[in-house]
Amino acid sequence: MAESGEQKVPKDVEDHKGGKDKKGAKDIPAKKPKTKAERRALQEAQRAAKAAAQGQKMPAVSQQRPKGGKSRGHEAVVSSALGSKATARSQLNLFSHLDQYEKGSSLSLSIGVTSDIHPAVHRLGLKYANGSIVGSNARAVALMHALKHVIQDYKTPPQKSLDRDLEISIRPLIAFLKRCRPIAIGMGNAINYLKYHITRTAEKSEVEAKAYLCEQIDTFLAGRVHAADKLIADQGASKINDGDVVLTFACSHVVKMVLNAAYEEGKKFRVVVVDSRPRNEGVRMLADLVEIGMECTYVAYHAVSYIMKEVTKVFLGASALLANGAVVSRNGTAGVAMMASSRNLPVLVCCETYKFCDRAQLDSICFNELGNPAELLPRAGERSSAACPAESIEYVAGFADKPTLNVLNLTYDLTPIQFVTAVLTDVGIIPPTSVPVVLREYNRELPMSVS
Amino acid sequence: AINTHGGACGGNNNNNNNNNNNNKNDSEVIMTYGASVTVEAFLSEVARKGRNFQVIVAEGAPTLRGRHMAACLAKAGIDTTLISDSAVFAMMGRVNKVIIGTHGVLANGGLVAPAGIHTMAQAAKFHSVPVVVCAGLYKLAPLYPRHQDSFNELSSPSELLNFEEVDRILQSNGEACADVQNPCFDYVPPELVSLFVTHLGAHNPSYIYRLLAEYYYPEDHCISGASSLF
């Protein structure tokens, strides 16, 4: 909740956790003329007027943010922290059940020093929103580091116990991060892990509890992420032989480690990097692999079928593995796995167990993240070629005003289990059908999965 | 060249359309790849006849002609969505038909099509979505593919990575070399094509070789220097 107008200096970092619970929904500051509900109502009225003017039915109201039961207080915290975002028009009806992409307009300017979000989480949220931190591992590791800061700075308010209150005070931070960019499944699992351990601090003193939680976070990162990556790299390297042509898609940190480990062992192999628009993460992968010294080929997505005849193995990264063995990964992975599988090439997915999830999904549409459609659009000043006349480029660039034109930018897609040969994890090389088995074994120790 | 062909085939296109509007049912989702004059004329004609459908256009990197297609279809009042090539598999689950153009039709019913269409056709097969190819028969060639890349050519890698970027990447390692490949075409085997829509009607790919007799004398079935045609 935003502070009252008198406070000019930034709040002392130590206090803000303590004060937050009392603020809640009651303290709507005078300087905000409208509540979120009023602003929304005004927005709806304006949109209805515009739609009526266009003679078109109102698009399905899709800006139902945030989903799930969050209290008014959290909404107010989140909205005051981020300011108002320009809402995007509703995209293809297929995706009206998902959060539509909303481009945050000058996020950093709207976040004032009076916001109640911990500065480490602020920084993190901004980095997520503008794409400085991408990749499931990078995001999860950064998240855990930020939460460690939050825990270290936390002070239990009087009359409250850490094991209950800390979790409550973390919730608005997570809500803020979700607003910057929807969290990945691995991140959700990590947060659940932390919440479980928070409940285990009941008998500890505050100092002991904080030390315990920081230690648990360190153990998680060291064991479930970094050591897991090392194990996967060694297993993957053992699967690469001399003369292999290994194909990989976009940029995966753990696949890079696999290829690096194989290269260090002295194996002679080639790498093919397949890249796709709009993110072009393959360029980064290519740069890193070339720096290590590997022989690389770079192709864009349209050449997958052309290049597949040279390939002997495919290594893919994953954002999550679902209980039905399906792989959630960067948009385009499914097509690559399909083409490899149609030529009977082994498709090896490298995924740490902390990214396993007990949800099941059959297609890429029921759950996905919608990215910024502007990434697909022509950049300002992009010149027309004989291929694509200038007026078409302009027409598409202005798609927001065109009722019959949508631009869709998916972030993830789902690779069905049929295309995956094996999954390399920190518990060994397992078939994709064994994912629920691993989940069950881990759940015996502690609850890890996100429903 | 494509535009003049399109103009000359205006009559062809109309014939295509008349034959095959029956194919469209209400509220279908059609997927197409890049831009094809024939497909655009076909879909515009169907829309003009009042059928209700949506189109998903894959942008067709690296030329990104799909943007032009999306603009034309949207201007014709068709509900259009532009997606990147990598989203083709993800969206295919909701698609009812794939309608594409092609660069050339081979004698076995296979296609020499813009690169990326093989992936789309394979995804369509996985999802059991019929693939309809709209092509005038002037695209038919009496050639059989000897191997997958019989009729391919590679265009400039600078369409994918411009030269400054490659310089920067290669600077990190003195001995480094990176190979960038940018093929123009894909060969799509006839098993992946469900139907050919031509100005003479709709045909199975297995019928295409019979049409050779209409267009080529038997003596011309073997064209010397065939690989330089494409």
XYZ file of C-alpha atoms in Angstrom:
681
model
C 0.000 0.000 0.000
C 1.360 3.385 -0.867
C 2.515 5.559 1.951
C 0.792 8.702 3.083
C 1.941 11.915 1.448
C 4.158 13.293 4.220
C 6.986 10.806 3.982
C 9.588 12.224 1.652
C 12.532 9.913 2.327
C 12.509 6.298 1.279
C 11.281 4.086 4.036
C 13.951 2.345 6.009
C 14.414 -0.989 4.405
C 14.085 -2.763 7.722
C 10.708 -1.338 8.606
C 8.682 -1.782 5.542
C 7.905 -5.410 6.101
C 6.729 -4.710 9.583
C 4.430 -1.917 8.624
C 2.876 -3.568 5.665
C 0.300 -5.705 7.322
C -1.330 -2.807 9.019
C -1.693 -0.832 5.803
C -3.725 -3.298 3.788
C -6.742 -2.060 1.983
C -7.759 0.581 4.420
C -5.158 3.118 3.492
C -6.159 4.173 -0.003
C -4.022 7.314 -0.284
C -5.663 10.561 -1.123
C -3.456 11.275 -4.098
C -4.916 8.396 -6.133
C -8.158 9.825 -7.464
C -9.756 6.488 -8.394
C -9.599 2.944 -7.093
C -8.672 0.182 -9.466
C -12.306 -0.806 -9.752
C -13.319 2.673 -10.762
C -10.526 2.947 -13.265
C -11.532 -0.375 -14.730
C -15.128 0.672 -14.968
C -14.070 3.824 -16.766
C -11.894 1.800 -19.123
C -14.729 -0.569 -19.896
C -17.050 2.320 -20.607
C -14.531 3.877 -22.962
C -13.938 0.575 -24.711
C -17.632 -0.030 -25.093
C -18.043 3.403 -26.592
C -15.219 2.751 -29.042
C -16.570 -0.662 -29.978
C -20.013 0.780 -30.493
C -18.498 3.426 -32.734
C -16.797 0.714 -34.757
C -20.059 -1.156 -34.973
C -18.456 -4.233 -33.561
C -19.401 -6.482 -30.669
C -17.370 -5.970 -27.535
C -14.374 -8.263 -27.470
C -14.373 -10.879 -24.755
C -13.295 -9.148 -21.609
C -10.003 -10.750 -21.035
C -8.249 -8.379 -18.694
C -9.261 -10.419 -15.707
C -6.088 -9.762 -13.824
C -5.086 -11.056 -11.432
C -6.707 -14.441 -11.500
C -7.460 -16.446 -8.425
C -8.391 -15.237 -5.013
C -6.312 -12.264 -4.093
C -7.489 -9.774 -1.554
C -8.209 -6.151 -2.330
C -5.145 -5.156 -0.386
C -2.850 -7.084 -2.673
C -4.491 -5.694 -5.773
C -3.999 -2.223 -4.477
C -0.357 -2.925 -3.664
C 0.299 -4.373 -7.074
C -1.463 -1.663 -8.995
C 0.068 1.162 -7.048
C 3.480 -0.350 -7.538
C 3.140 -0.655 -11.275
C 0.909 2.235 -12.198
C -1.703 1.769 -14.819
C -0.758 -0.387 -17.768
C -2.109 0.264 -21.201
C -4.319 -2.729 -21.781
C -3.963 -4.597 -25.034
C -6.972 -5.475 -27.081
C -8.195 -8.999 -26.710
C -6.301 -11.397 -28.901
C -7.502 -14.471 -30.724
C -10.534 -15.957 -29.010
C -8.663 -19.207 -28.554
C -6.596 -17.481 -25.909
C -9.258 -15.430 -24.207
C -8.917 -17.676 -21.150
C -5.314 -16.589 -20.644
C -3.961 -13.343 -19.313
C -3.614 -11.051 -22.272
C -0.338 -9.308 -22.763
C -0.347 -5.845 -21.279
C 2.532 -3.642 -22.153
C 3.635 -1.844 -19.036
C 4.122 1.776 -19.899
C 7.206 3.145 -18.205
C 7.101 0.672 -15.342
C 10.108 2.136 -13.675
C 8.656 5.606 -13.588
C 5.454 4.448 -12.000
C 7.165 2.657 -9.175
C 7.770 5.274 -6.601
C 9.963 4.999 -3.551
C 6.828 4.780 -1.477
C 5.936 1.370 -2.792
C 5.997 -1.487 -0.353
C 7.858 -3.928 -2.546
C 11.344 -4.892 -1.430
C 13.933 -3.245 -3.715
C 15.521 -6.552 -4.620
C 12.166 -7.811 -5.822
C 11.553 -4.539 -7.637
C 14.776 -4.923 -9.557
C 13.970 -8.493 -10.325
C 10.493 -7.683 -11.573
C 11.799 -5.011 -13.894
C 14.396 -7.387 -15.275
C 11.739 -9.992 -15.922
C 9.474 -7.464 -17.586
C 12.050 -6.109 -19.992
C 13.601 -9.463 -20.786
C 16.990 -9.013 -19.138
C 16.594 -12.284 -17.327
C 15.252 -15.055 -19.527
C 15.422 -18.797 -19.246
C 13.804 -20.940 -16.593
C 16.981 -21.588 -14.587
C 18.131 -17.991 -14.640
C 14.729 -16.766 -13.510
C 14.405 -19.323 -10.735
C 17.907 -18.685 -9.395
C 17.397 -14.929 -9.479
C 14.078 -15.330 -7.708
C 15.567 -17.384 -4.892
C 18.392 -14.892 -4.410
C 15.904 -12.044 -4.199
C 13.778 -13.947 -1.689
C 16.889 -14.558 0.376
C 17.359 -10.786 0.578
C 13.736 -10.388 1.552
C 14.059 -12.940 4.314
C 17.249 -11.425 5.636
C 15.613 -7.994 5.816
C 12.418 -9.289 7.326
C 11.454 -8.290 10.844
C 8.628 -10.095 12.545
C 5.991 -7.599 13.642
C 4.986 -7.742 17.306
C 2.262 -10.219 18.238
C 2.924 -12.242 15.093
C 4.968 -15.343 14.453
C 7.468 -15.609 11.641
C 6.186 -18.888 10.310
C 2.759 -17.419 9.558
C 3.570 -13.829 8.835
C 6.537 -14.259 6.519
C 4.487 -16.218 4.056
C 1.786 -13.573 4.101
C 4.304 -10.843 3.488
C 5.859 -12.722 0.571
C 2.545 -13.023 -1.262
C 2.357 -9.449 -2.589
C 5.940 -9.741 -3.808
C 5.059 -12.792 -5.831
C 1.950 -11.060 -7.100
C 4.124 -8.175 -8.233
C 6.479 -10.525 -10.053
C 3.553 -12.240 -11.712
C 2.356 -8.905 -12.953
C 5.753 -8.163 -14.450
C 5.848 -11.506 -16.153
C 3.874 -14.702 -15.406
C 6.047 -17.020 -13.341
C 7.335 -20.283 -14.736
C 6.523 -23.670 -13.295
C 10.019 -24.198 -11.904
C 9.793 -20.878 -10.104
C 6.433 -21.886 -8.657
C 7.929 -25.109 -7.345
C 10.797 -23.212 -5.763
C 8.366 -20.864 -4.027
C 6.378 -23.824 -2.714
C 9.595 -25.326 -1.412
C 10.323 -22.121 0.456
C 6.807 -21.905 1.846
C 7.052 -25.456 3.115
C 10.238 -24.633 4.957
C 8.738 -21.474 6.388
C 6.122 -23.611 8.106
C 8.912 -25.705 9.555
C 10.329 -22.719 11.484
C 7.611 -22.734 14.119
C 9.797 -23.397 17.155
C 12.767 -21.369 16.072
C 13.719 -17.878 17.147
C 13.719 -15.215 14.511
C 17.460 -15.266 13.987
C 17.533 -19.057 13.842
C 14.562 -19.181 11.505
C 16.051 -16.706 9.070
C 19.350 -18.566 9.062
C 17.530 -21.825 8.521
C 15.548 -20.466 5.594
C 18.584 -18.946 3.930
C 20.376 -22.236 4.338
C 17.466 -24.082 2.781
C 17.490 -21.735 -0.177
C 21.213 -22.296 -0.613
C 20.727 -26.043 -0.433
C 17.989 -25.867 -3.007
C 20.051 -23.866 -5.435
C 23.188 -25.885 -4.884
C 21.502 -29.263 -5.012
C 18.429 -29.025 -7.210
C 19.823 -26.534 -9.708
C 23.598 -26.316 -9.939
C 24.535 -29.867 -8.977
C 21.641 -31.121 -11.077
C 22.965 -29.236 -14.083
C 26.382 -30.779 -13.548
C 24.929 -34.281 -13.364
C 22.859 -33.700 -16.488
C 25.898 -32.346 -18.294
C 27.904 -35.455 -17.500
C 25.110 -37.794 -18.544
C 24.515 -35.867 -21.737
C 28.201 -35.784 -22.578
C 28.320 -39.543 -22.255
C 25.590 -39.781 -24.893
C 27.485 -37.762 -27.470
C 29.885 -39.748 -29.625
C 32.570 -38.802 -32.087
C 31.107 -37.830 -35.420
C 27.742 -36.812 -34.005
C 25.806 -33.855 -35.305
C 23.842 -32.510 -32.376
C 20.888 -30.225 -32.971
C 19.598 -27.827 -30.374
C 16.878 -25.243 -30.372
C 17.024 -21.639 -29.133
C 19.156 -21.127 -26.036
C 19.158 -23.542 -23.132
C 21.635 -23.135 -20.307
C 21.744 -26.797 -19.421
C 22.164 -27.937 -23.049
C 25.086 -25.551 -23.299
C 26.584 -27.285 -20.276
C 26.044 -30.697 -21.875
C 27.778 -29.627 -25.075
C 30.567 -27.978 -23.132
C 31.143 -31.124 -21.068
C 31.293 -33.248 -24.207
C 33.704 -30.798 -25.804
C 35.925 -30.840 -22.689
C 36.045 -34.616 -22.882
C 37.538 -34.214 -26.312
C 34.655 -35.589 -28.365
C 34.566 -34.576 -32.006
C 31.096 -33.407 -32.926
C 29.230 -30.644 -34.694
C 26.381 -28.569 -33.395
C 23.403 -27.218 -35.288
C 21.592 -24.327 -33.630
C 18.025 -23.744 -34.757
C 16.716 -20.295 -34.077
C 13.262 -18.819 -34.279
C 11.599 -15.468 -34.376
C 10.822 -13.295 -32.562
C 13.212 -13.859 -29.724
C 16.236 -15.034 -31.724
C 17.772 -16.604 -28.648
C 19.743 -18.945 -30.865
C 22.157 -16.150 -31.676
C 23.270 -16.068 -28.047
C 23.638 -19.840 -28.056
C 25.669 -19.667 -31.254
C 27.922 -16.973 -29.824
C 28.576 -18.967 -26.645
C 29.270 -22.202 -28.459
C 31.582 -20.541 -30.948
C 33.449 -18.972 -28.069
C 33.957 -22.391 -26.510
C 35.348 -23.483 -29.849
C 32.729 -25.814 -31.276
C 31.967 -26.204 -34.940
C 28.503 -24.754 -35.377
C 25.852 -24.415 -38.014
C 23.124 -21.866 -37.608
C 19.743 -22.101 -39.268
C 16.431 -20.409 -38.831
C 13.253 -22.294 -38.087
C 12.133 -22.671 -41.684
C 15.203 -24.799 -42.379
C 14.459 -27.444 -39.736
C 13.363 -29.935 -42.346
C 16.350 -29.154 -44.565
C 18.972 -29.508 -41.846
C 17.446 -32.550 -40.160
C 18.937 -34.920 -42.715
C 22.432 -34.165 -41.363
C 21.522 -34.462 -37.700
C 22.140 -37.522 -35.522
C 20.829 -36.398 -32.123
C 18.674 -33.655 -30.689
C 19.175 -32.090 -27.261
C 16.452 -29.791 -25.980
C 15.989 -27.746 -22.858
C 12.711 -27.502 -20.996
C 10.822 -25.047 -18.877
C 8.831 -27.812 -17.226
C 7.928 -31.464 -17.542
C 4.320 -32.370 -16.928
C 2.860 -35.436 -15.286
C 1.722 -36.861 -18.613
C 5.284 -36.739 -19.885
C 4.763 -33.705 -22.080
C 7.479 -31.085 -22.274
C 6.777 -27.391 -21.855
C 9.511 -25.482 -23.598
C 10.197 -22.483 -25.773
C 7.746 -21.984 -28.627
C 8.978 -24.011 -31.581
C 10.443 -26.928 -29.644
C 7.514 -29.167 -30.516
C 8.066 -28.727 -34.241
C 11.765 -29.516 -33.920
C 11.066 -32.618 -31.819
C 8.420 -33.726 -34.313
C 10.722 -33.440 -37.313
C 13.501 -35.278 -35.486
C 11.136 -37.977 -34.350
C 9.795 -38.430 -37.884
C 13.330 -39.360 -38.926
C 13.755 -41.635 -35.893
C 16.418 -39.468 -34.310
C 16.817 -39.577 -30.527
C 15.338 -36.524 -28.821
C 16.888 -35.958 -25.397
C 15.296 -33.409 -23.109
C 17.482 -31.978 -20.346
C 15.421 -30.977 -17.337
C 16.171 -30.707 -13.613
C 13.664 -32.379 -11.311
C 12.651 -29.139 -9.650
C 10.840 -28.280 -12.879
C 8.635 -31.353 -12.772
C 4.996 -30.527 -12.299
C 2.027 -32.718 -11.515
C -0.220 -30.935 -13.946
C -1.149 -32.628 -17.194
C -1.746 -30.877 -20.464
C -2.557 -32.071 -23.951
C -1.979 -29.036 -26.119
C -0.205 -25.709 -26.120
C -3.383 -23.700 -25.891
C -5.021 -24.420 -22.568
C -2.096 -22.987 -20.696
C 0.478 -20.694 -22.205
C 2.026 -17.297 -21.828
C 1.129 -14.642 -24.349
C 4.086 -12.472 -25.182
C 4.315 -9.028 -26.623
C 2.814 -9.055 -30.137
C 4.951 -6.067 -31.017
C 7.978 -8.364 -31.152
C 6.554 -9.973 -34.273
C 5.652 -6.720 -35.926
C 7.810 -4.783 -38.324
C 10.139 -2.439 -36.534
C 9.752 1.246 -37.118
C 11.615 2.166 -40.249
C 11.823 -1.355 -41.576
C 11.994 -0.927 -45.269
C 9.735 -2.753 -47.604
C 11.196 -5.165 -50.076
C 9.850 -6.643 -53.234
C 8.587 -9.411 -51.016
C 6.416 -7.301 -48.788
C 5.052 -3.925 -49.899
C 5.248 -0.948 -47.565
C 1.520 -0.571 -47.159
C 1.170 -4.143 -45.928
C 3.938 -3.587 -43.420
C 2.209 -0.467 -42.179
C -1.151 -2.198 -42.070
C 0.203 -5.020 -39.944
C 2.155 -2.653 -37.701
C -1.091 -0.906 -36.872
C -2.914 -4.133 -36.109
C -4.264 -2.831 -32.803
C -6.763 -0.660 -34.670
C -7.749 -3.249 -37.202
C -10.662 -5.345 -35.982
C -9.971 -8.246 -38.338
C -6.245 -8.530 -37.667
C -4.551 -10.104 -34.665
C -0.919 -10.819 -33.977
C -0.098 -13.689 -31.686
C 3.193 -14.250 -29.928
C 3.271 -17.456 -27.919
C 6.026 -18.017 -25.398
C 5.781 -21.724 -24.744
C 4.612 -24.824 -26.473
C 3.936 -28.378 -25.546
C 5.905 -31.272 -26.996
C 3.829 -34.445 -26.813
C 5.369 -37.447 -25.090
C 5.614 -39.438 -28.340
C 8.414 -37.234 -29.609
C 10.638 -37.486 -26.538
C 13.061 -40.387 -26.370
C 14.541 -39.786 -22.926
C 14.778 -37.147 -20.247
C 18.129 -36.332 -18.650
C 17.614 -35.365 -15.018
C 19.533 -35.228 -11.780
C 18.080 -38.602 -10.853
C 19.331 -40.217 -14.026
C 18.226 -40.748 -17.600
C 14.564 -41.623 -17.413
C 11.871 -42.233 -20.022
C 9.287 -39.428 -20.184
C 6.687 -41.827 -18.762
C 8.586 -41.869 -15.463
C 8.007 -38.229 -14.646
C 5.071 -38.893 -12.264
C 7.175 -41.574 -10.554
C 9.889 -39.032 -9.781
C 7.282 -36.554 -8.598
C 5.824 -39.085 -6.237
C 9.184 -40.030 -4.788
C 10.087 -36.412 -4.168
C 6.704 -35.661 -2.668
C 7.375 -38.264 -0.010
C 10.063 -35.977 1.389
C 8.388 -32.654 0.936
C 5.686 -31.056 -1.184
C 7.282 -29.725 -4.303
C 4.794 -29.527 -7.050
C 2.484 -26.765 -8.080
C -1.088 -27.769 -8.762
C 6.853 -12.194 -61.815
C 4.399 -13.554 -59.333
C 2.090 -10.632 -59.884
C 1.982 -11.059 -63.624
C 1.332 -14.739 -63.179
C -1.443 -13.858 -60.791
C -2.986 -11.512 -63.336
C -2.737 -14.068 -66.101
C -4.252 -16.648 -63.864
C -7.125 -14.489 -62.788
C -9.304 -16.754 -64.817
C -7.615 -19.777 -63.310
C -8.214 -18.474 -59.842
C -11.888 -17.982 -60.442
C -12.170 -21.496 -61.719
C -10.371 -22.743 -58.652
C -12.802 -20.887 -56.497
C -15.953 -21.985 -58.223
C -15.012 -25.584 -57.918
C -14.246 -25.598 -54.327
C -16.319 -23.344 -52.222
C -18.188 -26.425 -51.187
C -15.174 -27.370 -49.180
C -15.728 -24.645 -46.664
C -18.038 -25.028 -43.727
C -18.957 -22.367 -41.256
C -16.506 -21.107 -38.652
C -13.553 -23.084 -39.781
C -10.014 -22.248 -38.879
C -7.696 -22.277 -41.854
C -3.932 -22.126 -41.623
C -1.668 -20.896 -44.359
C 2.011 -20.172 -44.774
C 3.612 -17.042 -46.110
C 1.920 -15.414 -49.068
C 0.440 -17.018 -52.126
C -1.522 -15.121 -54.734
C -3.593 -18.193 -55.504
C -4.512 -18.862 -51.902
C -5.318 -15.224 -51.323
C -7.650 -15.139 -54.302
C -9.213 -18.404 -53.172
C -9.858 -17.212 -49.627
C -11.110 -13.805 -50.736
C -13.576 -15.480 -53.065
C -14.824 -17.741 -50.294
C -15.219 -14.788 -47.960
C -17.071 -12.897 -50.656
C -19.516 -15.750 -50.893
C -20.243 -15.212 -47.237
C -18.628 -18.202 -45.552
C -17.557 -17.602 -42.020
C -14.002 -18.650 -41.249
C -10.806 -17.495 -39.593
C -7.328 -17.650 -40.990
C -4.058 -18.165 -39.168
C -1.114 -16.988 -41.234
C 2.412 -18.134 -40.448
C 4.728 -15.259 -41.263
C 7.132 -17.321 -43.337
C 10.598 -16.221 -42.295
C 12.989 -14.967 -43.503
C 11.119 -13.133 -46.243
C 8.169 -12.593 -43.866
C 5.722 -12.558 -46.754
C 3.061 -13.729 -44.328
C 2.640 -10.147 -43.195
C 1.544 -9.166 -46.672
C -0.889 -12.075 -46.759
C -2.292 -11.166 -43.360
C -2.754 -7.557 -44.434
C -4.544 -8.570 -47.648
C -6.840 -11.009 -45.910
C -7.628 -8.607 -43.097
C -8.470 -5.900 -45.635
C -10.844 -8.342 -47.291
C -12.647 -8.578 -43.973
C -11.420 -12.038 -42.973
C -10.546 -12.658 -39.319
C -6.798 -13.113 -39.518
C -4.155 -13.960 -36.966
C -0.471 -13.616 -37.704
C 1.829 -16.065 -35.925
C 5.517 -16.871 -36.097
C 6.646 -20.065 -37.868
C 7.577 -21.647 -34.566
C 3.977 -21.507 -33.366
C 2.690 -23.660 -36.231
C 2.753 -26.907 -34.269
C 1.206 -25.267 -31.220
C -1.715 -23.833 -33.191
C -2.260 -26.834 -35.439
C -4.420 -28.502 -32.804
C -7.168 -25.992 -33.474
C -6.888 -25.824 -37.240
C -9.461 -27.468 -39.504
C -7.626 -27.208 -42.817
C -4.239 -26.158 -44.068
C -4.407 -24.334 -47.400
C -1.104 -23.494 -49.008
C 0.376 -22.461 -52.292
C 3.498 -23.939 -53.721
C 6.399 -23.010 -55.902
C 6.211 -26.104 -58.059
C 4.452 -29.440 -58.300
C 6.527 -32.478 -59.164
C 5.375 -35.375 -61.248
C 4.928 -37.679 -58.262
C 2.551 -35.210 -56.626
C 5.222 -33.851 -54.323
C 5.778 -30.151 -53.816
C 8.699 -27.850 -54.124
C 7.367 -25.316 -51.655
C 8.819 -22.391 -49.691
C 10.993 -23.605 -46.822
C 9.033 -24.255 -43.663
C 6.052 -25.841 -45.370
C 7.365 -29.354 -44.821
C 7.288 -28.757 -41.063
C 3.754 -27.420 -41.362
C 2.609 -30.389 -43.446
C 4.176 -32.823 -41.003
C 2.481 -31.074 -38.081
C -0.806 -31.254 -39.986
C -0.330 -34.979 -40.464
C 0.297 -35.425 -36.753
C -2.914 -33.586 -35.940
C -4.830 -35.238 -38.801
C -5.505 -31.957 -40.527
C -6.014 -32.111 -44.310
C -3.499 -30.203 -46.407
C -4.939 -28.550 -49.506
C -2.582 -27.171 -52.115
C -3.919 -24.472 -54.427
C -1.877 -24.357 -57.587
C -2.446 -23.615 -61.218
C -1.251 -26.442 -63.407
C 1.374 -24.238 -65.015
C 3.378 -25.141 -61.913
C 3.438 -28.803 -62.821
C 6.841 -30.150 -63.836
C 7.618 -33.539 -65.362
C 10.401 -34.070 -62.864
C 10.810 -36.607 -60.117
C 12.837 -35.861 -57.011
C 15.935 -37.983 -56.766
C 16.487 -36.992 -53.174
C 15.072 -34.529 -50.770
C 17.093 -31.576 -51.976
C 16.866 -32.143 -55.705
C 15.434 -28.763 -56.415
C 16.662 -26.665 -53.555
C 18.779 -23.579 -53.568
C 20.404 -21.653 -50.772
C 19.929 -17.948 -50.483
C 22.022 -15.400 -48.663
C 22.734 -16.072 -44.977
C 22.604 -12.358 -44.331
C 18.833 -12.664 -44.253
C 19.244 -14.556 -41.004
C 22.271 -12.961 -39.406
C 23.641 -9.769 -40.733
C 27.357 -9.561 -41.320
C 28.136 -7.339 -38.337
C 26.526 -9.836 -35.989
C 28.505 -12.704 -37.413
C 31.704 -10.680 -37.130
C 31.014 -10.032 -33.505
C 30.306 -13.683 -32.818
C 33.396 -14.888 -34.589
C 35.682 -12.379 -32.940
C 35.473 -14.248 -29.661
C 37.510 -17.094 -31.056
C 40.248 -16.673 -33.638
C 39.789 -20.028 -35.268
C 36.050 -20.056 -35.125
C 33.846 -20.685 -38.041
C 30.102 -20.765 -38.100
C 28.115 -22.057 -41.003
C 24.824 -20.316 -41.721
C 22.405 -22.021 -44.077
C 19.311 -20.495 -45.594
C 17.479 -22.849 -47.918
C 14.753 -21.475 -50.167
C 12.596 -24.513 -50.655
C 11.365 -27.652 -48.991
C 10.390 -30.855 -50.675
C 7.028 -32.050 -49.391
C 6.349 -35.706 -50.180
C 2.965 -36.497 -51.762
C 1.893 -38.517 -48.706
C 1.533 -35.292 -46.754
C -0.744 -33.607 -49.315
C -4.443 -34.405 -49.150
C -5.755 -32.527 -52.128
C -4.631 -30.457 -55.084
C -7.027 -27.691 -56.085
C -6.349 -26.618 -59.639
C -8.310 -24.822 -62.289
C -9.292 -28.193 -63.675
C -10.743 -29.345 -60.414
C -9.629 -31.070 -57.267
C -7.278 -34.044 -57.453
C -5.476 -36.538 -55.313
C -1.674 -36.263 -55.497
C -1.616 -39.692 -57.092
C -3.448 -38.265 -60.121
C -0.920 -35.579 -60.901
C 1.250 -37.744 -63.131
C -1.706 -38.293 -65.457
C -2.025 -34.570 -65.945
C 1.457 -34.503 -67.378
C -0.026 -35.828 -70.573
C -2.188 -32.701 -70.840
C 0.727 -30.340 -70.558
C 3.827 -32.023 -71.835
C 4.590 -34.142 -74.836
C 6.135 -37.448 -73.752
C 9.373 -36.361 -75.438
C 9.544 -33.407 -73.056
C 9.218 -35.460 -69.931
C 12.958 -35.593 -69.650
C 14.256 -32.025 -69.624
C 18.006 -31.676 -69.803
C 19.545 -29.366 -67.212
C 16.448 -29.873 -65.115
C 18.093 -28.786 -61.876
C 18.676 -25.307 -63.235
C 14.961 -24.711 -63.654
C 14.359 -23.754 -60.058
